[in-house]
């Protein structure tokens, strides 16, 4: 060992640096707690951590030279840059849904159209006023009434489901669906008159199907409904190639209708059994049992103050009426204006397109949620939302275009989908999809106002013979599509709408 490195006893070792150059204890603490402090969104989080570690105010004043834990937390917060760590895995997406299930619902909406093929013997007869086929007017009146009623009924049942009260949703369907069936039948009877019992009977079956199938769809029983429509679908497909005998066609029609009605009743019947059980318990006047039933009701049911308002479903019913009128004009616009053409392929294409439309609604909400996480400013979020809207609309219009061409090719003698007819159909698709999008965000009043205004304008234009039906439809649908698209961009471009 050299003399330079020898340490003599009794002589203190030289310090590496003077006392005034010692590391700031707050900086040392900031390095120790760097990960937690960098992710904190407020100094109070850091103060809570310091107190949980047992640092008292006296020790903080002695060691760090500040007043208390809150002052120390503010120093740590100011000295550490913000670094919010990303989640370990991909964030949960509550709007992810399979495409196959949505396509199945689109098929379910279109399959009942075979009923009009198999039930043609019931609608035989001379044409109605204005050149409409026999029975068209009572069928249209019953269908519009059923669409409006069942839209409002479905909203109320979904409101109960959203509150977690499935028995109340069943009771709602059990009482509301038969009322809608009766109302639709009475409306058809008033339009057809007592001299056309076959037309009224077919309209009654139509109303029965709308009510029962609506109950099954609300309760998520699409596969059961598809199985019940099996005989109707088989008979309809066979009749397209070779007409079936009248009795066989009516038998298949009644088989599917009866199956749907019974299944709808069984789906809603548990709500009735729950009510009967409560009444039976009350009749026993057993105080303990009554209290037990009430406790179970409070856990599984909904308090009275949380009941959905009845009038809250009215805009949805009116929305169903307005969109129903627009779809019927797309199917019968020429006939209602005194022409000879028909737009059945357009109506079928619109109905089938509701499957992709539903999937794209979920897709929009999923992409909007991702934009909400990834956007740093309101303007960036608004731009991302508009781009998502444009992309979803483009995909939906492409699907509707392909379906329109396919259904036209499969329908013998149908007019070609070209020019104003095809453009009007696509614009109507924009109206329907944007209306459903607004409705899914609770902005049903704006969508209802636009759709009802479009339906009224088209009705007046056709009644006054203001122009060719498809040109009138194109102008009305384009104006409605522009209005609703602007409403979507204004309403859904705000982050608060996606909470």
XYZ file of C-alpha atoms in Angstrom:
499
model
C 0.000 0.000 0.000
C 1.388 3.384 -0.962
C 1.654 6.316 1.365
C -0.993 8.167 -0.630
C -3.519 5.414 -0.006
C -2.610 4.707 3.608
C -5.200 5.900 6.107
C -3.626 7.024 9.353
C -5.447 6.218 12.533
C -7.082 9.139 14.250
C -7.226 11.259 11.100
C -10.751 11.482 9.654
C -11.223 10.453 6.023
C -11.792 13.314 3.600
C -15.404 13.714 2.527
C -16.263 13.268 -1.178
C -18.338 16.493 -1.217
C -19.219 19.237 1.205
C -22.346 19.168 3.369
C -24.032 21.914 1.408
C -23.866 19.740 -1.716
C -25.864 16.851 -0.300
C -28.817 15.533 -2.378
C -32.153 17.169 -1.676
C -34.190 14.644 0.345
C -37.340 15.601 -1.622
C -35.556 14.667 -4.854
C -34.538 11.348 -3.317
C -38.127 10.673 -2.290
C -39.354 11.657 -5.768
C -36.998 9.082 -7.309
C -38.218 6.391 -4.923
C -41.879 7.108 -5.658
C -41.360 8.012 -9.317
C -43.772 5.463 -10.805
C -46.637 6.334 -8.479
C -46.117 10.105 -8.528
C -45.864 10.223 -12.346
C -49.238 8.503 -12.711
C -51.019 10.641 -10.067
C -53.677 13.021 -11.369
C -53.748 15.174 -8.207
C -51.364 15.876 -5.281
C -53.927 14.503 -2.858
C -53.239 11.002 -4.191
C -49.587 11.396 -3.219
C -50.528 12.793 0.188
C -52.685 9.743 0.850
C -49.757 7.472 -0.020
C -47.400 9.370 2.300
C -49.836 9.141 5.196
C -50.435 5.447 4.567
C -46.649 4.890 4.793
C -46.662 6.366 8.304
C -45.052 9.739 7.596
C -46.346 12.145 10.236
C -46.266 15.903 9.859
C -43.537 16.158 12.520
C -41.248 13.757 10.666
C -41.981 15.548 7.390
C -41.016 18.923 8.875
C -37.836 17.432 10.372
C -36.688 15.464 7.339
C -38.005 17.450 4.356
C -38.443 20.954 5.701
C -42.071 21.447 4.616
C -45.209 22.010 6.668
C -47.170 18.782 6.230
C -47.924 15.847 3.924
C -50.006 17.988 1.547
C -47.176 20.475 1.039
C -44.724 17.626 0.452
C -47.157 16.018 -2.012
C -47.385 19.256 -3.989
C -43.568 19.466 -4.163
C -43.357 15.888 -5.419
C -46.160 16.477 -7.932
C -44.451 19.584 -9.335
C -41.019 17.952 -9.675
C -42.213 14.799 -11.490
C -43.343 14.856 -15.139
C -46.751 13.266 -15.852
C -46.533 9.742 -17.267
C -49.817 7.875 -17.343
C -49.113 4.231 -18.143
C -51.115 2.456 -20.806
C -53.292 -0.472 -19.689
C -51.633 -3.868 -19.700
C -54.047 -5.348 -22.247
C -56.456 -4.015 -24.860
C -59.284 -1.993 -23.288
C -62.668 -3.643 -22.961
C -65.092 -2.853 -25.778
C -68.735 -3.146 -24.656
C -69.963 -2.534 -28.224
C -68.271 -5.526 -29.860
C -70.879 -7.790 -31.447
C -70.857 -10.609 -33.961
C -71.923 -9.966 -37.541
C -73.750 -13.285 -37.900
C -76.330 -12.474 -35.222
C -77.119 -9.126 -36.829
C -77.498 -10.725 -40.259
C -79.852 -13.255 -38.703
C -82.086 -10.447 -37.461
C -82.146 -8.946 -40.945
C -83.309 -12.280 -42.358
C -85.945 -12.523 -39.629
C -87.295 -9.123 -40.654
C -87.594 -10.261 -44.295
C -88.966 -13.811 -43.909
C -92.523 -12.706 -43.008
C -92.771 -11.318 -46.548
C -93.464 -14.883 -47.712
C -96.753 -14.668 -45.826
C -98.108 -12.340 -48.496
C -97.183 -14.908 -51.144
C -98.811 -17.840 -49.340
C -101.832 -15.781 -48.249
C -102.625 -14.476 -51.733
C -105.915 -16.479 -51.913
C -107.253 -14.430 -49.017
C -106.536 -11.209 -50.899
C -108.056 -12.184 -54.242
C -110.573 -9.768 -55.731
C -110.946 -6.602 -57.745
C -108.456 -3.784 -57.306
C -109.106 -1.141 -54.669
C -109.578 2.523 -55.368
C -106.519 3.993 -57.041
C -105.463 0.746 -58.696
C -104.096 -0.903 -55.541
C -104.326 -4.711 -55.337
C -107.211 -6.097 -53.327
C -106.684 -5.898 -49.569
C -103.745 -3.500 -49.789
C -105.368 -0.671 -47.846
C -106.362 -2.655 -44.713
C -102.984 -4.390 -44.735
C -101.149 -1.081 -44.934
C -103.277 0.459 -42.200
C -102.785 -2.534 -39.910
C -99.049 -2.652 -40.622
C -98.526 1.033 -39.861
C -100.515 0.736 -36.655
C -98.533 -2.358 -35.633
C -95.160 -0.788 -36.412
C -95.924 2.309 -34.394
C -97.393 0.416 -31.441
C -94.663 -2.203 -31.280
C -91.873 0.369 -31.536
C -93.226 2.115 -28.456
C -93.871 -1.194 -26.688
C -90.351 -2.456 -27.432
C -88.836 0.747 -26.050
C -90.795 0.380 -22.815
C -89.832 -3.295 -22.466
C -86.165 -2.469 -23.135
C -86.399 0.253 -20.491
C -87.478 -2.335 -17.931
C -84.652 -4.629 -19.049
C -82.199 -1.754 -18.663
C -83.355 -1.356 -15.080
C -82.678 -5.049 -14.466
C -86.334 -5.969 -14.041
C -86.924 -8.823 -16.486
C -90.291 -9.868 -14.966
C -91.582 -6.314 -15.449
C -90.478 -6.427 -19.102
C -92.403 -9.647 -19.554
C -95.493 -8.184 -17.921
C -95.193 -5.170 -20.194
C -95.112 -7.403 -23.267
C -97.880 -9.634 -21.949
C -100.287 -6.719 -21.635
C -99.024 -4.510 -24.467
C -98.713 -7.041 -27.288
C -102.359 -8.235 -27.203
C -103.529 -4.627 -27.027
C -101.506 -3.851 -30.150
C -102.936 -6.905 -31.920
C -106.468 -5.805 -31.143
C -105.809 -2.226 -32.185
C -104.267 -3.274 -35.514
C -107.187 -5.588 -36.252
C -109.733 -2.862 -35.478
C -107.919 -0.376 -37.710
C -107.874 -2.891 -40.583
C -111.560 -3.615 -40.043
C -112.396 0.086 -40.125
C -110.508 0.505 -43.428
C -111.729 -2.684 -45.134
C -115.326 -2.616 -43.896
C -117.454 -5.577 -42.814
C -117.845 -6.843 -46.375
C -114.292 -8.208 -46.642
C -113.849 -10.798 -43.859
C -110.921 -12.559 -45.566
C -108.921 -9.334 -45.774
C -109.685 -8.524 -42.149
C -108.674 -12.059 -41.106
C -105.335 -11.735 -42.909
C -104.765 -8.318 -41.323
C -105.571 -9.802 -37.913
C -102.959 -12.501 -38.495
C -100.472 -9.801 -39.512
C -101.142 -7.897 -36.288
C -100.818 -11.087 -34.259
C -97.461 -11.847 -35.822
C -96.128 -8.323 -35.252
C -96.999 -8.450 -31.554
C -95.733 -11.986 -30.862
C -92.528 -11.669 -32.887
C -91.791 -8.321 -31.265
C -91.963 -9.954 -27.834
C -89.561 -12.705 -28.913
C -87.099 -10.232 -30.427
C -87.105 -8.000 -27.352
C -86.356 -10.969 -25.117
C -83.518 -12.141 -27.404
C -85.233 -15.239 -28.843
C -84.156 -14.807 -32.478
C -83.292 -18.469 -33.005
C -86.641 -19.612 -31.665
C -88.419 -17.180 -33.970
C -86.372 -18.425 -36.915
C -87.404 -22.008 -36.179
C -91.062 -20.998 -35.953
C -90.839 -19.299 -39.351
C -89.382 -22.451 -40.927
C -92.636 -23.738 -42.491
C -93.414 -20.262 -43.849
C -89.936 -19.914 -45.371
C -90.018 -23.364 -46.982
C -93.460 -22.767 -48.436
C -92.493 -19.335 -49.726
C -89.352 -20.604 -51.438
C -91.230 -23.492 -53.047
C -94.006 -21.188 -54.234
C -91.487 -18.981 -56.015
C -90.616 -21.934 -58.256
C -94.057 -23.539 -58.422
C -97.309 -22.205 -56.932
C -98.630 -24.306 -54.062
C -102.267 -25.397 -53.792
C -104.367 -22.959 -51.772
C -105.043 -25.269 -48.781
C -101.377 -26.274 -48.485
C -100.214 -22.653 -48.595
C -102.734 -21.599 -45.946
C -101.765 -24.573 -43.747
C -98.107 -23.583 -43.809
C -99.040 -19.973 -43.118
C -101.220 -20.877 -40.130
C -98.599 -23.305 -38.789
C -95.931 -20.607 -38.575
C -98.363 -18.001 -37.239
C -99.603 -20.335 -34.514
C -96.050 -21.304 -33.540
C -94.941 -17.671 -33.269
C -98.034 -16.715 -31.268
C -97.646 -19.609 -28.802
C -93.913 -19.022 -28.356
C -94.482 -15.306 -27.823
C -97.101 -16.051 -25.186
C -94.855 -18.527 -23.398
C -92.008 -16.011 -23.396
C -94.173 -13.347 -21.751
C -96.190 -15.711 -19.545
C -93.637 -15.924 -16.675
C -94.446 -12.294 -15.886
C -98.092 -13.249 -15.457
C -97.153 -16.165 -13.222
C -95.067 -13.847 -11.031
C -98.062 -11.546 -10.528
C -100.317 -14.488 -9.705
C -97.789 -15.819 -7.174
C -97.633 -12.480 -5.350
C -101.432 -12.281 -5.209
C -101.649 -15.836 -3.838
C -99.135 -14.987 -1.108
C -101.094 -11.867 -0.152
C -104.292 -13.920 0.120
C -102.668 -16.053 2.827
C -102.214 -12.911 4.940
C -98.965 -14.409 6.169
C -96.967 -11.341 7.209
C -93.627 -13.153 7.051
C -94.237 -14.454 3.505
C -95.385 -11.041 2.319
C -92.205 -9.471 3.701
C -90.077 -12.131 2.007
C -91.786 -11.472 -1.315
C -91.226 -7.740 -0.941
C -87.551 -8.237 -0.111
C -87.075 -10.442 -3.164
C -88.875 -7.869 -5.260
C -86.577 -5.111 -4.008
C -83.523 -7.160 -4.898
C -84.694 -8.439 -8.304
C -87.232 -5.794 -9.236
C -87.355 -2.042 -9.606
C -88.496 0.531 -7.039
C -91.642 2.405 -7.967
C -89.792 5.713 -8.303
C -87.517 4.131 -10.963
C -90.379 3.076 -13.237
C -89.851 4.266 -16.829
C -92.217 7.054 -17.806
C -95.005 5.959 -20.117
C -94.763 9.074 -22.288
C -91.040 8.445 -22.830
C -91.980 5.685 -25.306
C -94.274 7.914 -27.372
C -91.510 9.451 -29.582
C -90.320 5.960 -30.467
C -93.818 4.968 -31.534
C -94.108 8.081 -33.715
C -90.656 7.348 -35.146
C -91.872 3.864 -36.113
C -94.911 5.395 -37.811
C -92.835 7.901 -39.791
C -90.250 5.386 -40.982
C -93.009 2.890 -41.774
C -94.676 5.396 -44.082
C -91.362 6.052 -45.852
C -90.701 2.337 -46.376
C -94.224 1.737 -47.680
C -93.827 4.563 -50.158
C -90.596 2.945 -51.323
C -92.523 -0.296 -51.935
C -95.738 1.146 -53.357
C -94.823 4.631 -54.495
C -95.765 4.032 -58.134
C -99.042 2.306 -57.299
C -100.115 4.983 -54.826
C -99.462 7.605 -57.501
C -101.574 5.741 -60.061
C -98.720 3.958 -61.843
C -98.314 0.298 -62.710
C -94.836 -0.467 -61.339
C -94.002 -1.826 -57.922
C -91.056 -1.537 -55.614
C -91.199 -4.850 -53.741
C -87.461 -5.508 -54.386
C -86.667 -2.122 -52.844
C -88.657 -2.947 -49.720
C -87.035 -6.389 -49.449
C -83.570 -4.859 -49.875
C -84.271 -2.292 -47.165
C -85.550 -5.000 -44.825
C -82.551 -7.267 -45.356
C -80.190 -4.320 -44.948
C -81.349 -3.859 -41.356
C -78.979 -6.691 -40.414
C -75.802 -4.920 -41.607
C -77.285 -1.644 -40.346
C -77.515 -2.987 -36.797
C -73.927 -4.266 -36.903
C -72.706 -0.897 -38.186
C -74.510 0.889 -35.349
C -72.456 -1.155 -32.891
C -69.365 -0.568 -35.018
C -69.884 3.194 -34.890
C -70.192 3.174 -31.115
C -67.104 0.987 -30.789
C -64.996 3.256 -33.008
C -66.331 6.353 -31.261
C -65.254 4.895 -27.925
C -61.781 4.268 -29.328
C -61.674 7.846 -30.643
C -62.682 9.084 -27.213
C -59.658 7.344 -25.696
C -57.225 8.349 -28.412
C -58.183 11.986 -29.090
C -56.381 14.772 -27.275
C -58.682 17.677 -28.184
C -62.423 18.123 -28.862
C -61.650 19.014 -32.466
C -59.682 15.800 -32.986
C -62.526 13.767 -31.497
C -65.091 15.513 -33.699
C -62.984 14.820 -36.786
C -62.597 11.157 -35.836
C -66.352 10.866 -35.260
C -67.199 12.370 -38.646
C -64.746 10.035 -40.397
C -66.249 7.056 -38.573
C -69.743 8.151 -39.571
C -68.700 8.492 -43.213
C -67.078 5.059 -43.202
C -70.098 3.331 -41.651
C -72.475 5.041 -44.070
C -70.321 4.022 -47.022
C -70.324 0.370 -45.937
C -74.082 0.409 -45.336
C -74.825 2.001 -48.715
C -72.603 -0.553 -50.441
C -74.536 -3.378 -48.740
C -77.886 -1.797 -49.625
C -76.766 -1.288 -53.234
C -75.765 -4.944 -53.570
C -79.019 -6.130 -51.982
C -81.081 -3.900 -54.260
C -79.416 -5.324 -57.359
C -79.772 -8.896 -56.092
C -83.462 -8.625 -55.165
C -84.260 -6.938 -58.474
C -82.533 -9.706 -60.417
C -84.493 -12.365 -58.490
C -87.885 -10.693 -59.020
C -89.325 -11.442 -62.471
C -90.791 -8.390 -64.157
C -89.493 -5.940 -61.565
C -88.359 -2.529 -62.837
C -84.616 -2.039 -62.958
C -82.792 -0.295 -60.112
C -81.370 2.643 -61.991
C -81.448 6.425 -61.998
C -83.750 8.219 -59.526
C -85.201 4.937 -58.247
C -81.837 3.618 -57.023
C -80.638 7.023 -55.802
C -83.856 7.478 -53.833
C -83.472 4.046 -52.268
C -79.926 4.847 -51.154
C -80.979 8.199 -49.706
C -83.811 6.476 -47.835
C -81.206 4.078 -46.456
C -79.231 7.053 -45.138
C -82.390 8.415 -43.499
C -83.175 5.103 -41.803
C -79.617 4.397 -40.631
C -78.956 7.874 -39.258
C -82.376 7.820 -37.607
C -81.575 4.540 -35.884
C -78.183 5.938 -34.859
C -79.770 8.999 -33.257
C -82.364 6.791 -31.600
C -79.635 4.579 -30.110
C -78.117 7.668 -28.449
C -81.486 8.768 -27.057
C -81.823 11.658 -29.540
C -85.115 10.307 -30.813
C -86.960 13.631 -30.959
C -84.804 15.028 -33.759
C -84.957 11.810 -35.770
C -88.724 11.592 -35.277
C -89.250 15.167 -36.417
C -87.189 14.678 -39.589
C -88.770 11.326 -40.548
C -92.318 12.492 -39.905
C -91.707 15.707 -41.843
C -90.345 13.663 -44.762
C -93.331 11.298 -44.658
C -95.779 14.225 -44.589
C -93.994 16.010 -47.435
C -94.018 12.901 -49.593
C -97.696 12.272 -48.855
C -98.658 15.803 -49.857
C -96.534 15.700 -53.002
C -98.118 12.420 -54.127
C -101.614 13.599 -53.282
C -101.128 16.811 -55.259
C -99.316 15.023 -58.123
C -96.405 17.436 -57.739
C -94.105 15.287 -59.867
C -93.019 11.800 -60.770
C -93.105 9.585 -57.667
C -89.441 8.620 -57.729
C -88.247 12.158 -58.371
C -90.368 13.375 -55.457
C -88.996 10.573 -53.305
C -85.418 11.428 -54.283
C -85.846 15.098 -53.343
C -87.588 14.319 -50.041
C -85.147 11.586 -49.014
C -82.095 13.666 -49.937
C -83.314 16.603 -47.851
C -84.107 14.317 -44.900
C -80.745 12.537 -45.202
C -78.869 15.847 -45.217
C -80.828 17.106 -42.196
C -80.248 13.964 -40.154
C -76.577 13.707 -41.120
C -76.040 17.275 -39.927
C -77.915 16.445 -36.742
C -75.714 13.390 -36.171
C -72.506 15.390 -36.683
C -73.699 18.126 -34.329
C -75.014 15.828 -31.636
C -72.505 12.993 -31.705
C -69.450 15.137 -32.358
C -69.443 16.052 -28.677
C -67.661 13.762 -26.260
C -70.432 14.107 -23.672
C -72.872 12.320 -26.001
C -70.815 9.105 -25.712
C -70.901 8.726 -21.953
